[in-house]
Tab-separated table of N, CA, C and O in Angstrom:
chain	number	residue	atom	x	y	z
I	11	UNK	N	28.006	-77.854	0.662
I	11	UNK	CA	26.889	-77.667	0.660
I	11	UNK	C	26.650	-76.158	1.111
I	11	UNK	O	27.046	-75.838	2.310
I	12	UNK	N	25.909	-75.325	0.313
I	12	UNK	CA	25.616	-73.994	0.936
I	12	UNK	C	24.598	-74.160	1.980
I	12	UNK	O	23.772	-75.109	2.170
I	13	UNK	N	24.589	-73.018	2.658
I	13	UNK	CA	23.683	-72.865	3.904
I	13	UNK	C	22.132	-72.986	3.371
I	13	UNK	O	22.020	-72.249	2.315
I	14	UNK	N	21.334	-73.797	4.000
I	14	UNK	CA	19.959	-73.467	3.508
I	14	UNK	C	19.326	-72.089	3.697
I	14	UNK	O	18.480	-71.762	2.648
I	15	UNK	N	19.686	-71.278	4.342
I	15	UNK	CA	19.144	-70.004	4.568
I	15	UNK	C	19.661	-69.255	3.292
I	15	UNK	O	18.590	-68.414	2.932
I	16	UNK	N	20.734	-69.311	2.795
I	16	UNK	CA	21.113	-68.566	1.733
I	16	UNK	C	20.203	-69.177	0.418
I	16	UNK	O	19.954	-68.350	-0.435
I	17	UNK	N	20.143	-70.326	0.262
I	17	UNK	CA	19.363	-71.182	-0.770
I	17	UNK	C	17.792	-70.608	-0.777
I	17	UNK	O	17.224	-70.293	-1.680
I	18	UNK	N	17.425	-70.512	0.363
I	18	UNK	CA	15.966	-70.092	0.709
I	18	UNK	C	15.774	-68.524	0.308
I	18	UNK	O	14.713	-68.220	-0.113
I	19	UNK	N	16.911	-67.853	0.646
I	19	UNK	CA	16.892	-66.472	0.425
I	19	UNK	C	16.741	-66.125	-1.169
I	19	UNK	O	16.081	-65.379	-1.739
I	20	UNK	N	17.404	-67.047	-1.865
I	20	UNK	CA	17.551	-66.838	-3.367
I	20	UNK	C	16.176	-67.338	-3.947
I	20	UNK	O	15.599	-66.566	-4.927
I	21	UNK	N	15.657	-68.160	-3.321
I	21	UNK	CA	14.175	-68.708	-3.774
I	21	UNK	C	13.286	-67.749	-3.623
I	21	UNK	O	12.346	-67.354	-4.350
I	22	UNK	N	13.158	-66.974	-2.379
I	22	UNK	CA	12.331	-65.831	-2.014
I	22	UNK	C	12.554	-64.756	-3.014
I	22	UNK	O	11.643	-64.024	-3.568
I	23	UNK	N	13.864	-64.279	-3.522
I	23	UNK	CA	14.244	-63.434	-4.455
I	23	UNK	C	13.637	-63.771	-5.901
I	23	UNK	O	12.844	-62.958	-6.483
I	24	UNK	N	13.571	-64.964	-6.142
I	24	UNK	CA	13.088	-65.476	-7.555
I	24	UNK	C	11.602	-65.171	-7.400
I	24	UNK	O	11.009	-64.782	-8.494
I	25	UNK	N	10.913	-65.440	-6.429
I	25	UNK	CA	9.579	-65.410	-6.304
I	25	UNK	C	9.217	-63.870	-6.242
I	25	UNK	O	8.286	-63.497	-7.204
I	26	UNK	N	9.790	-63.019	-5.593
I	26	UNK	CA	9.599	-61.597	-5.628
I	26	UNK	C	9.956	-60.863	-7.030
I	26	UNK	O	9.132	-60.120	-7.480
I	27	UNK	N	10.716	-61.340	-7.813
I	27	UNK	CA	11.215	-60.797	-8.947
I	27	UNK	C	10.003	-61.401	-10.037
I	27	UNK	O	9.638	-60.313	-10.669
I	28	UNK	N	9.509	-62.408	-9.808
I	28	UNK	CA	8.608	-63.040	-10.861
I	28	UNK	C	7.325	-62.093	-10.377
I	28	UNK	O	6.633	-61.780	-11.354
I	29	UNK	N	7.034	-61.820	-9.212
I	29	UNK	CA	5.730	-61.124	-8.926
I	29	UNK	C	5.788	-59.729	-9.505
I	29	UNK	O	4.724	-59.248	-10.040
I	30	UNK	N	6.901	-58.934	-9.367
I	30	UNK	CA	6.961	-57.685	-10.017
I	30	UNK	C	7.694	-57.529	-11.440
I	30	UNK	O	8.012	-56.383	-11.804
I	31	UNK	N	7.769	-58.727	-11.912
I	31	UNK	CA	8.357	-58.378	-13.207
I	31	UNK	C	7.698	-57.679	-14.184
I	31	UNK	O	8.304	-56.622	-14.908
I	32	UNK	N	6.315	-57.670	-14.247
I	32	UNK	CA	5.530	-56.894	-15.328
I	32	UNK	C	5.652	-55.444	-15.128
I	32	UNK	O	5.971	-54.547	-15.810
I	33	UNK	N	5.326	-55.203	-13.799
I	33	UNK	CA	5.621	-53.663	-13.359
I	33	UNK	C	6.830	-53.133	-13.665
I	33	UNK	O	7.292	-51.970	-13.937
I	34	UNK	N	7.886	-53.933	-13.151
I	34	UNK	CA	9.279	-53.663	-13.301
I	34	UNK	C	9.644	-53.195	-14.786
I	34	UNK	O	10.303	-52.396	-15.297
I	35	UNK	N	9.165	-54.177	-15.604
I	35	UNK	CA	9.276	-53.972	-17.245
I	35	UNK	C	8.712	-52.792	-17.672
I	35	UNK	O	9.361	-51.934	-18.571
I	36	UNK	N	7.578	-52.493	-17.148
I	36	UNK	CA	6.678	-51.246	-17.565
I	36	UNK	C	7.607	-49.973	-17.254
I	36	UNK	O	7.726	-49.051	-18.045
I	37	UNK	N	7.769	-49.936	-15.985
I	37	UNK	CA	8.620	-48.775	-15.437
I	37	UNK	C	9.971	-48.368	-16.051
I	37	UNK	O	10.241	-47.506	-16.444
I	38	UNK	N	10.611	-49.515	-16.370
I	38	UNK	CA	11.981	-49.376	-16.926
I	38	UNK	C	11.790	-49.128	-18.591
I	38	UNK	O	12.547	-48.217	-18.674
I	39	UNK	N	10.695	-49.299	-19.083
I	39	UNK	CA	10.585	-49.113	-20.553
I	39	UNK	C	10.170	-47.596	-20.620
I	39	UNK	O	10.690	-46.723	-21.365
I	40	UNK	N	9.254	-47.009	-19.454
I	40	UNK	CA	8.882	-45.507	-19.444
I	40	UNK	C	10.340	-44.734	-19.142
I	40	UNK	O	10.477	-43.774	-19.962
I	41	UNK	N	11.078	-45.250	-18.223
I	41	UNK	CA	12.032	-44.310	-17.850
I	41	UNK	C	13.378	-44.355	-18.796
I	41	UNK	O	14.064	-43.355	-18.955
I	42	UNK	N	13.519	-45.324	-19.782
I	42	UNK	CA	14.334	-45.344	-20.953
I	42	UNK	C	13.814	-44.794	-22.230
I	42	UNK	O	14.720	-44.687	-23.215
I	43	UNK	N	12.634	-44.445	-22.423
I	43	UNK	CA	11.870	-43.768	-23.517
I	43	UNK	C	12.139	-42.405	-23.745
I	43	UNK	O	11.842	-41.615	-22.874
I	44	UNK	N	12.794	-42.160	-24.864
I	44	UNK	CA	13.246	-40.759	-24.948
I	44	UNK	C	12.043	-39.862	-25.367
I	44	UNK	O	12.066	-38.575	-25.390
I	45	UNK	N	11.065	-40.569	-26.015
I	45	UNK	CA	9.916	-39.536	-26.380
I	45	UNK	C	9.115	-39.342	-25.359
I	45	UNK	O	8.146	-38.395	-25.543
I	46	UNK	N	9.328	-39.815	-24.011
I	46	UNK	CA	8.689	-39.431	-22.895
I	46	UNK	C	8.966	-38.179	-22.364
I	46	UNK	O	10.162	-37.672	-22.671
I	47	UNK	N	8.028	-37.379	-21.534
I	47	UNK	CA	8.438	-36.028	-20.932
I	47	UNK	C	9.353	-36.264	-19.797
I	47	UNK	O	9.506	-37.447	-19.249
I	48	UNK	N	10.072	-35.429	-19.485
I	48	UNK	CA	11.120	-35.474	-18.088
I	48	UNK	C	10.343	-35.936	-17.095
I	48	UNK	O	10.751	-36.348	-16.327
I	49	UNK	N	9.168	-35.384	-16.994
I	49	UNK	CA	8.599	-35.642	-15.695
I	49	UNK	C	7.924	-36.988	-15.469
I	49	UNK	O	7.965	-37.761	-14.494
I	50	UNK	N	7.527	-37.551	-16.870
I	50	UNK	CA	7.024	-39.019	-16.850
I	50	UNK	C	8.095	-40.061	-16.614
I	50	UNK	O	8.165	-40.954	-15.625
I	51	UNK	N	9.351	-39.381	-17.007
I	51	UNK	CA	10.512	-40.335	-16.786
I	51	UNK	C	10.994	-40.342	-15.434
I	51	UNK	O	11.509	-41.480	-14.853
I	52	UNK	N	10.988	-39.141	-14.804
I	52	UNK	CA	11.365	-39.097	-13.577
I	52	UNK	C	10.376	-39.736	-12.518
I	52	UNK	O	10.687	-40.526	-11.627
I	53	UNK	N	9.182	-39.673	-12.896
I	53	UNK	CA	8.166	-40.489	-11.968
I	53	UNK	C	8.384	-42.023	-12.169
I	53	UNK	O	8.174	-42.701	-11.276
I	54	UNK	N	8.805	-42.483	-13.322
I	54	UNK	CA	8.982	-43.863	-13.471
I	54	UNK	C	10.141	-44.193	-12.735
I	54	UNK	O	10.203	-45.510	-12.044
I	55	UNK	N	11.211	-43.464	-12.793
I	55	UNK	CA	12.469	-43.835	-11.907
I	55	UNK	C	12.223	-43.895	-10.298
I	55	UNK	O	12.637	-44.624	-9.687
I	56	UNK	N	11.311	-42.957	-10.067
I	56	UNK	CA	10.801	-43.041	-8.706
I	56	UNK	C	10.076	-44.220	-8.217
I	56	UNK	O	10.093	-44.867	-7.295
I	57	UNK	N	9.111	-44.617	-9.268
I	57	UNK	CA	8.308	-45.913	-9.006
I	57	UNK	C	9.442	-46.918	-9.118
I	57	UNK	O	9.171	-48.074	-8.209
I	58	UNK	N	10.458	-47.152	-9.769
I	58	UNK	CA	11.398	-48.359	-9.695
I	58	UNK	C	12.083	-48.186	-8.417
I	58	UNK	O	12.470	-49.383	-7.737
I	59	UNK	N	12.429	-47.011	-7.817
I	59	UNK	CA	12.964	-47.043	-6.555
I	59	UNK	C	12.186	-47.555	-5.474
I	59	UNK	O	12.726	-48.010	-4.183
I	60	UNK	N	10.748	-47.293	-5.628
I	60	UNK	CA	9.939	-47.825	-4.456
I	60	UNK	C	9.576	-49.370	-4.562
I	60	UNK	O	8.867	-49.694	-3.583
I	61	UNK	N	10.003	-49.907	-5.703
I	61	UNK	CA	9.619	-51.336	-5.593
I	61	UNK	C	10.722	-52.109	-4.643
I	61	UNK	O	11.769	-51.378	-4.272
I	62	UNK	N	10.310	-53.058	-3.920
I	62	UNK	CA	11.347	-53.835	-3.197
I	62	UNK	C	12.574	-54.039	-3.867
I	62	UNK	O	12.673	-54.313	-5.121
I	63	UNK	N	13.759	-53.891	-3.003
I	63	UNK	CA	15.093	-54.109	-3.813
I	63	UNK	C	15.121	-55.412	-4.226
I	63	UNK	O	15.787	-55.587	-5.274
I	64	UNK	N	14.862	-56.436	-3.588
I	64	UNK	CA	14.971	-57.762	-4.114
I	64	UNK	C	14.069	-58.372	-5.200
I	64	UNK	O	14.215	-59.167	-5.799
I	65	UNK	N	13.107	-57.308	-5.737
I	65	UNK	CA	12.543	-57.379	-6.856
I	65	UNK	C	12.973	-57.192	-8.386
I	65	UNK	O	12.787	-57.443	-9.273
I	66	UNK	N	14.507	-56.575	-8.232
I	66	UNK	CA	15.376	-56.218	-9.182
I	66	UNK	C	15.925	-57.694	-9.629
I	66	UNK	O	16.567	-58.255	-8.932
I	67	UNK	N	15.874	-57.871	-10.971
I	67	UNK	CA	16.231	-59.328	-11.396
I	67	UNK	C	17.502	-59.165	-11.236
I	67	UNK	O	18.525	-60.562	-11.241
I	68	UNK	N	18.546	-58.216	-11.233
I	68	UNK	CA	20.087	-58.319	-11.089
I	68	UNK	C	20.450	-58.950	-9.755
I	68	UNK	O	21.556	-59.124	-9.742
I	69	UNK	N	19.662	-58.774	-8.840
I	69	UNK	CA	19.944	-59.567	-7.490
I	69	UNK	C	20.029	-60.878	-7.381
I	69	UNK	O	20.364	-61.320	-6.424
I	70	UNK	N	19.365	-61.577	-8.390
I	70	UNK	CA	19.553	-63.132	-8.313
I	70	UNK	C	20.700	-63.562	-8.597
I	70	UNK	O	21.696	-62.985	-9.427
I	71	UNK	N	21.139	-64.722	-7.961
I	71	UNK	CA	22.583	-65.380	-8.152
I	71	UNK	C	22.268	-66.848	-8.573
I	71	UNK	O	21.262	-67.568	-8.088
I	72	UNK	N	23.042	-67.105	-9.773
I	72	UNK	CA	22.832	-68.428	-10.142
I	72	UNK	C	23.682	-69.352	-9.229
I	72	UNK	O	24.675	-69.167	-8.827
I	73	UNK	N	22.785	-70.486	-8.791
I	73	UNK	CA	23.523	-71.358	-7.876
I	73	UNK	C	23.290	-72.871	-8.266
I	73	UNK	O	22.453	-73.137	-9.325
I	74	UNK	N	24.297	-73.680	-8.113
I	74	UNK	CA	24.204	-75.025	-8.394
I	74	UNK	C	23.009	-75.815	-7.873
I	74	UNK	O	22.645	-75.680	-6.681
I	75	UNK	N	22.386	-76.715	-8.617
I	75	UNK	CA	21.063	-77.089	-8.308
I	75	UNK	C	21.190	-78.387	-7.268
I	75	UNK	O	20.379	-78.584	-6.388
I	76	UNK	N	22.499	-78.648	-7.212
I	76	UNK	CA	22.545	-79.963	-6.134
I	76	UNK	C	23.330	-79.366	-4.946
I	76	UNK	O	22.696	-79.793	-3.764
I	77	UNK	N	24.321	-78.515	-5.136
I	77	UNK	CA	25.062	-78.157	-3.902
I	77	UNK	C	24.628	-76.848	-3.260
I	77	UNK	O	24.839	-76.450	-2.340
I	78	UNK	N	24.013	-75.917	-4.184
I	78	UNK	CA	23.774	-74.552	-3.902
I	78	UNK	C	25.033	-73.641	-4.069
I	78	UNK	O	24.897	-72.583	-3.473
I	79	UNK	N	26.033	-74.026	-4.549
I	79	UNK	CA	27.279	-73.405	-4.681
I	79	UNK	C	26.904	-72.078	-5.574
I	79	UNK	O	26.691	-72.179	-6.703
I	80	UNK	N	27.351	-70.705	-5.069
I	80	UNK	CA	26.989	-69.716	-5.801
I	80	UNK	C	28.141	-69.413	-6.808
I	80	UNK	O	27.879	-68.537	-7.911
I	81	UNK	N	29.237	-69.870	-6.834
I	81	UNK	CA	30.155	-69.624	-7.899
I	81	UNK	C	30.821	-70.796	-8.513
I	81	UNK	O	30.461	-71.798	-8.315
I	82	UNK	N	31.243	-70.376	-9.786
I	82	UNK	CA	31.654	-71.541	-10.838
I	82	UNK	C	30.495	-72.334	-11.238
I	82	UNK	O	30.701	-73.591	-11.407
I	83	UNK	N	29.298	-71.824	-11.551
I	83	UNK	CA	28.083	-72.463	-11.935
I	83	UNK	C	27.995	-72.188	-13.312
I	83	UNK	O	28.310	-71.162	-14.097
I	84	UNK	N	27.868	-73.394	-14.245
I	84	UNK	CA	27.568	-73.178	-15.547
I	84	UNK	C	26.247	-73.246	-15.867
I	84	UNK	O	25.361	-74.136	-15.367
I	85	UNK	N	25.673	-72.375	-16.574
I	85	UNK	CA	24.367	-71.865	-16.938
I	85	UNK	C	23.731	-73.122	-17.593
I	85	UNK	O	22.458	-73.303	-17.394
I	86	UNK	N	24.447	-73.641	-18.611
I	86	UNK	CA	23.956	-74.784	-19.548
I	86	UNK	C	23.430	-75.902	-18.598
I	86	UNK	O	22.364	-76.547	-18.985
I	87	UNK	N	24.079	-76.348	-17.504
I	87	UNK	CA	23.870	-77.302	-16.766
I	87	UNK	C	23.302	-77.035	-15.489
I	87	UNK	O	22.503	-77.988	-15.006
I	88	UNK	N	23.334	-75.907	-14.854
I	88	UNK	CA	22.787	-75.458	-13.845
I	88	UNK	C	23.600	-76.201	-12.689
I	88	UNK	O	22.867	-76.466	-11.528
I	89	UNK	N	24.784	-76.430	-12.797
I	89	UNK	CA	25.693	-77.073	-11.833
I	89	UNK	C	27.013	-76.570	-11.635
I	89	UNK	O	27.332	-75.704	-12.612
I	90	UNK	N	27.524	-76.764	-10.439
I	90	UNK	CA	28.767	-76.157	-10.218
I	90	UNK	C	29.849	-76.908	-10.923
I	90	UNK	O	29.686	-78.013	-11.402
I	91	UNK	N	31.034	-76.301	-11.270
I	91	UNK	CA	32.078	-76.959	-12.088
I	91	UNK	C	32.598	-78.254	-11.366
I	91	UNK	O	32.767	-79.306	-12.098
I	92	UNK	N	32.701	-78.482	-10.050
I	92	UNK	CA	33.057	-79.881	-9.259
I	92	UNK	C	31.964	-80.971	-9.602
I	92	UNK	O	32.451	-81.872	-9.908
I	93	UNK	N	30.704	-80.398	-9.637
I	93	UNK	CA	29.604	-81.401	-9.885
I	93	UNK	C	29.653	-81.805	-11.240
I	93	UNK	O	29.343	-83.134	-11.475
I	94	UNK	N	29.910	-80.857	-12.060
I	94	UNK	CA	30.021	-81.382	-13.617
I	94	UNK	C	31.139	-82.233	-13.790
I	94	UNK	O	30.886	-83.284	-14.436
I	95	UNK	N	32.249	-82.060	-13.236
I	95	UNK	CA	33.327	-82.953	-13.374
I	95	UNK	C	32.999	-84.416	-12.797
I	95	UNK	O	33.241	-85.426	-13.354
I	96	UNK	N	32.423	-84.343	-11.566
I	96	UNK	CA	32.141	-85.639	-11.050
I	96	UNK	C	31.037	-86.291	-11.794
I	96	UNK	O	31.355	-87.583	-11.869
I	97	UNK	N	30.055	-85.919	-12.342
I	97	UNK	CA	29.033	-86.377	-13.051
I	97	UNK	C	29.433	-86.831	-14.322
I	97	UNK	O	29.174	-87.855	-14.858
I	98	UNK	N	30.469	-86.158	-14.889
I	98	UNK	CA	31.035	-86.543	-16.342
I	98	UNK	C	31.822	-87.705	-16.162
I	98	UNK	O	31.764	-88.640	-16.859
I	99	UNK	N	32.762	-87.733	-15.152
I	99	UNK	CA	33.551	-88.905	-15.198
I	99	UNK	C	32.808	-90.211	-14.896
I	99	UNK	O	33.247	-91.104	-15.233
I	100	UNK	N	31.609	-89.931	-14.051
I	100	UNK	CA	30.635	-91.014	-13.690
I	100	UNK	C	29.806	-91.540	-14.927
I	100	UNK	O	28.934	-92.505	-14.894
I	101	UNK	N	29.639	-90.508	-16.007
I	101	UNK	CA	29.009	-90.752	-17.138
I	101	UNK	C	27.447	-90.630	-17.025
I	101	UNK	O	26.707	-90.908	-17.711
I	102	UNK	N	27.015	-89.597	-15.982
I	102	UNK	CA	25.895	-89.180	-15.881
I	102	UNK	C	25.373	-88.305	-16.608
I	102	UNK	O	24.159	-87.772	-16.724
I	103	UNK	N	26.271	-87.456	-17.385
I	103	UNK	CA	25.797	-86.391	-18.129
I	103	UNK	C	25.909	-86.926	-19.695
I	103	UNK	O	27.175	-87.140	-20.107
I	104	UNK	N	24.745	-86.914	-20.470
I	104	UNK	CA	24.839	-87.465	-21.672
I	104	UNK	C	25.749	-86.614	-22.562
I	104	UNK	O	25.603	-85.284	-22.464
I	105	UNK	N	26.635	-87.193	-23.544
I	105	UNK	CA	27.473	-86.479	-24.420
I	105	UNK	C	28.796	-85.955	-24.071
I	105	UNK	O	29.482	-85.189	-24.623
I	106	UNK	N	28.841	-85.934	-22.654
I	106	UNK	CA	30.103	-85.309	-22.027
I	106	UNK	C	31.142	-86.568	-21.881
I	106	UNK	O	30.753	-87.484	-21.047
I	107	UNK	N	32.518	-86.499	-22.404
I	107	UNK	CA	33.383	-87.518	-22.186
I	107	UNK	C	34.677	-86.991	-21.741
I	107	UNK	O	34.753	-85.657	-22.162
I	108	UNK	N	35.468	-87.568	-21.056
I	108	UNK	CA	36.635	-87.171	-20.623
I	108	UNK	C	37.843	-86.934	-21.878
I	108	UNK	O	37.766	-87.958	-22.750
I	109	UNK	N	38.208	-85.855	-22.084
I	109	UNK	CA	39.368	-85.532	-23.179
I	109	UNK	C	40.672	-86.405	-22.791
I	109	UNK	O	40.963	-86.400	-21.769
I	110	UNK	N	40.918	-86.993	-24.068
I	110	UNK	CA	42.100	-87.472	-24.188
I	110	UNK	C	42.945	-87.437	-25.528
I	110	UNK	O	42.236	-87.603	-26.412
I	111	UNK	N	44.248	-87.097	-25.514
I	111	UNK	CA	44.914	-87.158	-26.623
I	111	UNK	C	46.383	-87.224	-26.543
I	111	UNK	O	47.068	-87.652	-25.460
């Protein structure tokens, strides 16, 4: 089980990224638009730098929804590999069966 402080930090980052998502997308579009002047693009890049660091969506980390483990997480299930294995063997994930040949 991950520390609760780390899980809470991730939730805080999610909220902050959602709050600034629209502004981040607008500034990012301006900064990459080749039709804009250099001054406008530079101003957009400065605007991006002034946003809070945790408002950047790339700082978010996928975590297991049960244990909070940050590594070995399958996006499709939202679970860590160990939990997928446990739940699959217990028959708690529909459509997943143990392979045998």
